[in-house]
Tab-separated table of C-alpha atoms in Angstrom:
chain	number	residue	atom	x	y	z
W	1	MET	CA	-19.983	-1.407	1.518
W	2	SER	CA	-17.024	0.397	3.044
W	3	ASN	CA	-13.471	-0.853	2.949
W	4	GLU	CA	-13.579	-1.537	6.702
W	5	GLU	CA	-16.727	-3.634	6.343
W	6	SER	CA	-15.195	-5.505	3.443
W	7	ASP	CA	-12.087	-6.272	5.505
W	8	ARG	CA	-14.203	-7.456	8.436
W	9	LEU	CA	-16.248	-9.678	6.138
W	10	ALA	CA	-13.098	-11.171	4.584
W	11	ASP	CA	-11.675	-11.781	8.074
W	12	LEU	CA	-14.879	-13.546	9.138
W	13	GLU	CA	-14.848	-15.692	6.010
W	14	ILE	CA	-11.224	-16.693	6.668
W	15	ARG	CA	-12.033	-17.553	10.282
W	16	LEU	CA	-15.032	-19.597	9.171
W	17	MET	CA	-12.902	-21.493	6.666
W	18	HIS	CA	-10.315	-22.323	9.353
W	19	GLN	CA	-13.050	-23.417	11.750
W	20	GLU	CA	-14.541	-25.700	9.113
W	21	ASP	CA	-11.105	-27.231	8.475
W	22	THR	CA	-10.629	-27.766	12.207
W	23	ILE	CA	-14.061	-29.359	12.549
W	24	ASP	CA	-13.316	-31.694	9.628
W	25	ALA	CA	-9.979	-32.717	11.172
W	26	LEU	CA	-11.599	-33.318	14.558
W	27	THR	CA	-14.364	-35.364	12.953
W	28	GLU	CA	-11.836	-37.567	11.138
W	29	SER	CA	-9.919	-38.044	14.375
W	30	LEU	CA	-13.094	-38.956	16.226
W	31	VAL	CA	-14.059	-41.502	13.567
W	32	ARG	CA	-10.584	-43.107	13.745
W	33	GLN	CA	-10.747	-43.263	17.526
W	34	GLN	CA	-14.210	-44.815	17.414
W	35	ARG	CA	-12.963	-47.513	15.024
W	36	ILE	CA	-10.066	-48.259	17.365
W	37	MET	CA	-12.417	-48.404	20.351
W	38	ASP	CA	-14.719	-50.788	18.481
W	39	GLN	CA	-11.766	-53.044	17.636
W	40	LEU	CA	-10.528	-52.970	21.229
W	41	HIS	CA	-14.012	-53.739	22.520
W	42	GLU	CA	-14.258	-56.748	20.216
W	43	HIS	CA	-10.794	-57.909	21.279
W	44	ILE	CA	-11.758	-57.597	24.951
W	45	GLU	CA	-14.927	-59.600	24.318
W	46	GLN	CA	-12.909	-62.339	22.608
W	47	LEU	CA	-10.502	-62.458	25.537
W	48	ARG	CA	-13.401	-62.497	28.003
W	49	ARG	CA	-14.977	-65.456	26.203
W	50	ARG	CA	-11.642	-67.307	26.164
W	51	LEU	CA	-11.100	-66.625	29.853
W	52	GLN	CA	-14.636	-67.680	30.671
W	53	GLY	CA	-14.039	-70.938	28.796
W	54	LEU	CA	-10.907	-71.570	30.846
W	55	GLU	CA	-12.685	-70.848	34.128
W	56	GLU	CA	-15.717	-73.077	33.510
W	57	PRO	CA	-15.634	-75.998	35.947
W	58	ASN	CA	-15.271	-79.500	34.609
W	59	THR	CA	-18.752	-81.054	34.750
W	60	GLU	CA	-17.385	-84.600	34.900
W	61	GLY	CA	-16.608	-86.156	38.276
W	62	ASP	CA	-17.764	-84.876	41.635
W	63	GLY	CA	-17.736	-81.165	42.372
W	64	GLY	CA	-15.919	-80.243	39.199
W	65	GLU	CA	-12.727	-82.024	40.198
W	66	SER	CA	-10.547	-83.599	37.557
W	67	THR	CA	-11.113	-87.277	36.738
W	68	ASP	CA	-7.384	-87.735	36.106
W	69	PRO	CA	-5.516	-89.875	38.648
W	70	PRO	CA	-3.368	-87.941	41.120
W	71	PRO	CA	0.296	-87.490	40.265
W	72	PRO	CA	2.728	-90.166	41.553
W	73	HIS	CA	4.010	-88.085	44.467
W	74	TYR	CA	0.661	-88.436	46.314
């Protein structure tokens, strides 16, 4: 193998090593982002359930109206 071929091979090996490092870093970043997205999704679902519970009409009384007496100013 000539010196030029040896240099080219060494250059390719160095490039491959840097690419592997970059791929590993990107993979770690992607995994972290996916964890964050999963947590945010769960948080959104919890908020949705809480909001849905607040919006559910009161089944007591007629038409979902409150059974409490009206305030004194009525």
